[in-house]
Amino acid sequence: MTARLARLLGLRVRNQFLDWASSWTFAATLAVNYAIGPLIGLVVWTAVLPGDRNTVNYFVALVGVYLVTASFEDYTFSEAVYDGRISHDLLKPQPVIIGPAGENIAIRLWLGLFGLPLTIVVAIVAGASYRPSALLLAVPALLGAAIVRFLWTWLLALTAFWTERVHAIVAFSHILAYLLGGTAAPIADLPEPWRWIALALPFYAMLGLPADIATGAPVGAGYLLLLGWGSLFAGLAAVVWRRGIRRYSVVGA
Amino acid sequence: MDVTAVVVDDLTMTYRVPVREAGLAAAFKSVLHRRFRDVHAVRGVSFEVAAGEVVGFIGPNGAGKTTTMKMMSGLLHPTGGDVKVLGHTPWRRQTPFLKQIALVRGSQPTGGQQELTLLDSLLYQKVLYEIPGAEYLRTLDELVVMLELEPLLDRQLRALSLGEKMRAGLALSLLYRPRVLFLDEPTLGLDVSAAAAIRRFLAAYAAETGAAILLTSHYMADVESLCRRLILIDHGSVRYDGPRERLAVRLAPCKIIRITAPSATMWDFLDVAEVVAAHDDIWELRVPRDQVAEVTSTLLRAIDVVDLSVEEPALEAVIDLAYREGV
């Protein structure tokens, strides 16, 4: 069963990757667009704290985190709900999440294709350097953050069954993630009570946490935090999906 | 052995749709206070389809055909009633159910990734539906011949013409040999030859596999060539369910007598029958069903007739009558 699901997901990723081949220029602009936030943070905070290697390392790592965790389910999944294209997936003998998950991974691969060289160039120019052991510890956190961010965005995208304002909802979530996820400022540098608020919300786990671990911060409860948010969002997404699909009407499509 | 493939029982679907008046003020007002209206798309529809049966599911636009099909294929949850397809409740969308049905829509014949070639998409179907290698190759060979797919296999789906997409969509849907096939306007937008090819293929598929087929179409040629039984739905309710021929009997109280009579004039038919068309010495007369024999006899005595035939009115005319005046 698991092997079949893995195979189906792999095939879906491959198909979606090929499908995006015609939009590679768009993928390139998306990669740049996604890197802009952390790059601005890098420029601003190196000006504020000149010579602080940790800040440089953190924001360069954050560029990579942004590209690996990018999620666009409000454009991919929600639009398919609105125009009825999701019907094709509903008729397939496989869990529907294979579709959005496969497309998510495929888009991230395209972003990585353009974003990885960009990250390396930025790292060289900014003089970032990492301990291999810290990078190794950051890998599971990065994978966890990728899953949590996908599940969070998909959860919001599922509101397409109730509202036509999914893009506004997800855009608001992006703003919160920018402010409280460690992009506008590293969480450790936030004043009280914002630091605690940021730690209590899921955005830090999606963005700042893997970057912090890559720069050598102690893992602490980081993995548990990712596991907790991931489990919560997976459970919520399952409930919302079951309720949402009962409302799916796709009149006229 | 149960030969009933589809059981639809008192099926009902009511949509709640947003409404607002025209104008900027109404648009702003609707942001704060949205108003809705119930649209009763399907009301208490019941019927059964046996395995191997090809049924025409017809009705005017907005009658509820597509909504009913979407519920039968598991896309929509009904507001009320029940459906069983091969013993499964469709909207649970269990894998054994999904592996045995197909919904092909003329408006969207090929879903999924349009950049893939047809062969890539067929291979994806093979994995998805767990088709054994030998069976896949055998079915693919058959489909390639029957649907003339050879020149399409290495082409991307997005680059196919409408007719080619329909053939590709059928191949993708029939590769796993579904036992129940829902066809929603399968010849939509196709030229005469392409539509005829699709019809020939569907007839052969039904005969060969014994699949139950439910077909909606606005083209009477589809219905006439494929369906012995018709279900006519209008305003969400079933208005007729029975043999195709009997719909004409029920709806059209007249038959058409077509005679070839070079020497006849309009005066010869006065007080005998209503002339509905005349061209090239051929006369078409509308005659009440119970007077066909008498009128035929009168005409043969009174006029020099070269040829004569008695026909049912064209199905298209009958359906048109049903849509306009109800059954």
Coordinates of C-alpha atoms in Angstrom, one line a residue, chain B residues 2-322:
Chain B
D2 CA -27.2 -9.4 -10.0
V3 CA -27.2 -7.8 -13.5
T4 CA -28.3 -4.4 -12.3
A5 CA -25.3 -2.1 -12.7
V6 CA -26.9 1.2 -11.6
V7 CA -29.7 1.8 -9.2
V8 CA -30.9 5.4 -8.7
D9 CA -33.5 5.9 -6.0
D10 CA -35.3 9.2 -5.3
L11 CA -32.2 11.1 -6.1
T12 CA -32.3 14.8 -5.3
M13 CA -29.8 17.7 -5.6
T14 CA -30.4 21.2 -4.5
Y15 CA -27.7 23.8 -5.1
R16 CA -27.4 27.0 -3.0
V17 CA -26.3 29.7 -5.3
P18 CA -25.4 33.4 -4.4
V19 CA -27.6 36.0 -6.0
R20 CA -27.5 39.8 -6.0
E21 CA -29.1 42.7 -7.9
A22 CA -27.2 44.7 -10.5
G23 CA -25.2 47.8 -9.7
L24 CA -22.4 49.0 -7.5
A25 CA -24.5 49.5 -4.3
A26 CA -25.8 45.9 -4.6
A27 CA -22.2 44.6 -5.1
F28 CA -21.0 46.4 -1.9
K29 CA -24.1 45.2 0.0
S30 CA -23.4 41.7 -1.0
V31 CA -19.9 41.8 0.6
L32 CA -21.5 42.2 4.0
H33 CA -24.8 40.4 3.4
R34 CA -24.8 37.6 0.9
R35 CA -28.1 36.3 -0.4
F36 CA -28.6 32.8 -1.7
R37 CA -31.2 31.0 -3.7
D38 CA -31.9 27.3 -3.9
V39 CA -31.7 25.7 -7.3
H40 CA -33.4 22.3 -7.5
A41 CA -31.3 20.6 -10.1
V42 CA -32.5 17.1 -9.6
R43 CA -35.8 16.1 -7.9
G44 CA -36.6 12.6 -6.9
V45 CA -35.1 10.8 -9.9
S46 CA -35.3 7.0 -9.9
F47 CA -34.2 4.4 -12.5
E48 CA -32.1 1.4 -13.0
V49 CA -29.6 0.4 -15.7
A50 CA -28.7 -3.2 -16.3
A51 CA -25.3 -4.5 -17.2
G52 CA -24.8 -4.4 -20.9
E53 CA -27.5 -1.8 -21.4
V54 CA -26.9 1.4 -23.4
V55 CA -29.3 4.1 -22.2
G56 CA -29.8 7.6 -23.6
F57 CA -30.1 10.1 -20.8
I58 CA -31.6 13.1 -22.6
G59 CA -33.2 16.4 -21.8
P60 CA -32.9 20.1 -22.5
N61 CA -30.1 22.3 -21.2
G62 CA -30.3 22.6 -17.4
A63 CA -32.6 19.6 -17.1
G64 CA -30.3 17.9 -14.5
K65 CA -28.5 15.3 -16.7
T66 CA -25.0 16.3 -15.9
T67 CA -25.7 16.8 -12.2
T68 CA -27.2 13.3 -12.1
M69 CA -24.2 11.8 -13.8
K70 CA -21.8 13.6 -11.5
M71 CA -23.7 12.1 -8.5
M72 CA -23.6 8.6 -10.1
S73 CA -19.9 8.9 -10.7
G74 CA -19.2 10.1 -7.2
L75 CA -18.2 13.7 -7.9
L76 CA -21.2 15.2 -6.0
H77 CA -22.9 14.4 -2.8
P78 CA -26.7 14.4 -3.3
T79 CA -29.0 16.4 -1.1
G80 CA -31.3 13.3 -0.8
G81 CA -31.9 9.8 -2.2
D82 CA -29.5 7.1 -2.9
V83 CA -27.4 5.6 -5.7
K84 CA -25.7 2.3 -6.0
V85 CA -23.3 1.6 -8.9
L86 CA -22.1 -2.0 -8.9
G87 CA -23.1 -2.1 -5.3
H88 CA -21.1 0.9 -4.3
T89 CA -22.2 4.3 -3.0
P90 CA -20.4 6.5 -5.5
W91 CA -19.6 9.6 -3.4
R92 CA -17.6 7.4 -1.0
R93 CA -15.2 7.1 -3.9
Q94 CA -13.8 3.8 -2.8
T95 CA -11.0 2.5 -4.9
P96 CA -12.8 -0.7 -6.1
F97 CA -15.7 1.6 -7.3
L98 CA -13.4 4.1 -9.1
K99 CA -11.5 1.3 -10.8
Q100 CA -14.8 0.1 -12.5
I101 CA -16.3 3.3 -13.7
A102 CA -15.4 6.1 -16.1
L103 CA -16.9 9.5 -16.7
V104 CA -16.1 10.9 -20.1
R105 CA -17.1 14.5 -20.8
G106 CA -17.1 16.0 -24.2
S107 CA -16.4 19.4 -22.7
Q108 CA -13.2 18.1 -20.9
P109 CA -12.2 14.9 -22.6
T110 CA -8.7 14.7 -21.2
G111 CA -7.9 15.9 -17.7
G112 CA -4.6 15.9 -16.0
Q113 CA -1.2 17.1 -17.3
Q114 CA -1.6 18.4 -20.8
E115 CA 2.1 18.6 -21.5
L116 CA 2.4 14.8 -21.4
T117 CA 2.2 12.8 -24.5
L118 CA -0.8 10.4 -24.9
L119 CA 1.5 7.4 -24.4
D120 CA 2.9 8.9 -21.2
S121 CA -0.7 9.5 -20.0
L122 CA -1.7 5.9 -20.9
L123 CA 1.3 4.6 -19.0
Y124 CA 0.2 6.6 -16.0
Q125 CA -3.3 5.1 -16.2
K126 CA -1.6 1.6 -16.3
V127 CA 0.0 2.3 -13.0
L128 CA -3.0 4.1 -11.5
Y129 CA -5.4 1.3 -12.3
E130 CA -2.9 -1.5 -11.7
I131 CA -3.4 -3.0 -15.2
P132 CA -1.2 -6.1 -15.7
G133 CA 1.5 -5.7 -18.4
A134 CA 0.1 -8.2 -20.9
E135 CA -3.5 -6.9 -20.5
Y136 CA -2.3 -3.3 -20.9
L137 CA -0.6 -4.1 -24.2
R138 CA -3.5 -6.1 -25.5
T139 CA -6.1 -3.4 -24.6
L140 CA -3.8 -0.7 -25.9
D141 CA -3.4 -2.5 -29.3
E142 CA -7.2 -2.8 -29.5
L143 CA -7.8 0.9 -28.7
V144 CA -5.0 2.1 -31.0
V145 CA -6.8 0.2 -33.9
M146 CA -10.4 1.1 -33.0
L147 CA -9.7 4.8 -32.2
E148 CA -6.9 5.2 -34.8
L149 CA -4.5 6.4 -32.1
E150 CA -1.2 5.5 -33.8
P151 CA -0.4 9.1 -35.0
L152 CA -1.4 10.6 -31.6
L153 CA 0.6 8.4 -29.2
D154 CA 3.7 10.6 -29.3
R155 CA 1.9 13.9 -29.2
Q156 CA 1.2 16.1 -26.2
L157 CA -2.4 16.2 -25.0
R158 CA -2.5 20.0 -25.2
A159 CA -1.6 19.9 -28.9
L160 CA -4.5 17.6 -29.9
S161 CA -7.5 18.8 -31.8
L162 CA -11.0 18.5 -30.2
G163 CA -11.8 15.3 -32.1
E164 CA -8.3 13.8 -31.3
K165 CA -8.8 14.8 -27.6
M166 CA -12.0 13.0 -27.5
R167 CA -10.4 9.8 -28.9
A168 CA -7.6 10.2 -26.5
G169 CA -10.0 10.8 -23.6
L170 CA -11.9 7.6 -24.5
A171 CA -8.7 5.6 -24.7
L172 CA -7.6 6.9 -21.3
S173 CA -11.0 6.0 -19.8
L174 CA -11.4 2.6 -21.4
L175 CA -7.9 1.3 -21.0
Y176 CA -8.9 -0.2 -17.7
R177 CA -12.1 -1.6 -19.1
P178 CA -14.7 0.0 -16.8
R179 CA -17.9 -1.9 -16.3
V180 CA -20.0 1.3 -16.1
L181 CA -19.4 4.2 -18.5
F182 CA -20.9 7.6 -18.0
L183 CA -20.7 9.6 -21.3
D184 CA -21.6 13.3 -21.1
E185 CA -21.8 14.7 -24.6
P186 CA -19.1 12.5 -26.1
T187 CA -19.5 13.9 -29.6
L188 CA -19.7 17.5 -28.6
G189 CA -18.1 19.7 -31.3
L190 CA -17.0 16.8 -33.5
D191 CA -17.4 16.8 -37.2
V192 CA -19.7 14.2 -38.8
S193 CA -17.0 11.6 -39.5
A194 CA -15.3 11.9 -36.1
A195 CA -18.7 11.6 -34.4
A196 CA -19.6 8.6 -36.4
A197 CA -16.3 7.0 -35.6
I198 CA -16.9 7.6 -31.8
R199 CA -20.4 6.1 -32.1
R200 CA -19.1 3.0 -33.9
F201 CA -16.4 2.5 -31.3
L202 CA -18.9 2.9 -28.4
A203 CA -21.3 0.4 -29.9
A204 CA -18.5 -2.1 -30.4
Y205 CA -17.2 -1.5 -26.8
A206 CA -20.6 -2.1 -25.3
A207 CA -21.2 -5.2 -27.4
E208 CA -17.8 -6.6 -26.6
T209 CA -17.5 -5.9 -22.9
G210 CA -21.1 -5.9 -21.7
A211 CA -20.5 -2.6 -20.0
A212 CA -23.5 -0.5 -18.8
I213 CA -23.4 2.8 -20.6
L214 CA -25.4 5.9 -19.8
L215 CA -25.1 8.6 -22.5
T216 CA -26.2 12.2 -22.6
S217 CA -26.2 13.9 -25.9
H218 CA -28.0 16.7 -27.7
Y219 CA -27.2 14.9 -31.0
M220 CA -30.0 12.6 -31.9
A221 CA -27.7 10.6 -34.2
D222 CA -25.8 9.5 -31.0
V223 CA -29.0 8.4 -29.3
E224 CA -30.5 6.7 -32.4
S225 CA -27.4 4.7 -33.2
L226 CA -26.6 3.6 -29.7
C227 CA -29.6 3.6 -27.3
R228 CA -32.6 1.4 -27.4
R229 CA -33.8 2.9 -24.2
L230 CA -34.3 6.5 -23.4
I231 CA -34.7 8.4 -20.1
L232 CA -36.0 11.8 -20.6
I233 CA -35.4 14.3 -17.8
D234 CA -36.7 17.8 -17.6
H235 CA -36.6 20.3 -14.7
G236 CA -34.9 17.7 -12.6
S237 CA -37.5 15.0 -12.9
V238 CA -37.8 11.9 -15.1
R239 CA -40.5 12.5 -17.7
Y240 CA -40.1 9.3 -19.7
D241 CA -38.3 6.1 -19.3
G242 CA -38.7 3.4 -21.9
P243 CA -37.9 2.1 -25.4
R244 CA -36.8 4.8 -27.8
E245 CA -39.6 3.9 -30.3
R246 CA -42.4 4.2 -27.8
L247 CA -41.4 7.8 -27.0
A248 CA -42.4 8.7 -30.6
V249 CA -45.7 6.8 -30.2
R250 CA -46.4 8.6 -26.9
L251 CA -45.4 12.0 -28.1
A252 CA -46.3 12.1 -31.7
P253 CA -49.9 11.1 -32.5
C254 CA -49.1 11.1 -36.2
K255 CA -46.9 9.1 -38.6
I256 CA -45.3 10.3 -41.8
I257 CA -46.4 8.8 -45.1
R258 CA -43.8 9.5 -47.8
I259 CA -44.9 8.9 -51.4
T260 CA -43.3 9.4 -54.7
A261 CA -46.0 10.5 -57.2
P262 CA -44.8 12.6 -60.2
S263 CA -48.3 13.3 -61.4
A264 CA -49.8 14.3 -58.1
T265 CA -50.8 17.8 -57.2
M266 CA -51.6 19.5 -53.9
W267 CA -55.3 19.1 -54.7
D268 CA -55.0 15.3 -54.6
F269 CA -54.2 15.5 -50.9
L270 CA -57.0 17.8 -49.8
D271 CA -59.2 16.2 -47.2
V272 CA -56.9 13.2 -47.2
A273 CA -53.8 14.2 -45.2
E274 CA -51.8 17.2 -44.1
V275 CA -48.9 17.9 -46.5
V276 CA -45.8 18.8 -44.5
A277 CA -43.2 18.8 -47.3
A278 CA -43.0 18.4 -51.0
H279 CA -40.0 18.3 -53.3
D280 CA -38.8 16.4 -56.4
D281 CA -42.2 14.6 -56.8
I282 CA -41.9 13.3 -53.2
W283 CA -44.6 14.2 -50.8
E284 CA -44.5 14.0 -47.0
L285 CA -47.9 13.7 -45.4
R286 CA -48.7 13.7 -41.6
V287 CA -51.4 11.2 -40.8
P288 CA -53.0 10.3 -37.4
R289 CA -51.7 6.9 -36.3
D290 CA -55.2 5.2 -36.4
Q291 CA -55.8 6.4 -40.0
V292 CA -52.6 5.3 -41.6
A293 CA -54.1 2.2 -43.3
E294 CA -57.2 4.0 -44.5
V295 CA -55.2 7.0 -45.9
T296 CA -52.7 4.7 -47.6
S297 CA -55.4 2.8 -49.3
T298 CA -57.2 5.9 -50.4
L299 CA -53.9 7.4 -51.9
L300 CA -53.1 4.2 -53.7
R301 CA -56.5 4.2 -55.3
A302 CA -56.6 7.9 -56.2
I303 CA -53.0 8.6 -57.3
D304 CA -50.4 7.0 -59.5
V305 CA -47.9 6.1 -56.8
V306 CA -44.3 5.1 -57.7
D307 CA -43.1 4.5 -54.2
L308 CA -44.6 4.7 -50.7
S309 CA -43.3 4.4 -47.1
V310 CA -44.7 4.9 -43.7
E311 CA -42.3 6.3 -41.1
E312 CA -42.1 7.4 -37.5
P313 CA -41.4 11.1 -37.2
A314 CA -37.7 11.9 -36.9
L315 CA -36.5 11.4 -33.3
E316 CA -35.2 15.0 -33.4
A317 CA -38.7 16.3 -34.1
V318 CA -40.1 14.1 -31.3
I319 CA -37.5 15.2 -28.8
D320 CA -38.0 18.8 -29.8
L321 CA -41.7 18.4 -29.1
A322 CA -41.0 16.8 -25.8

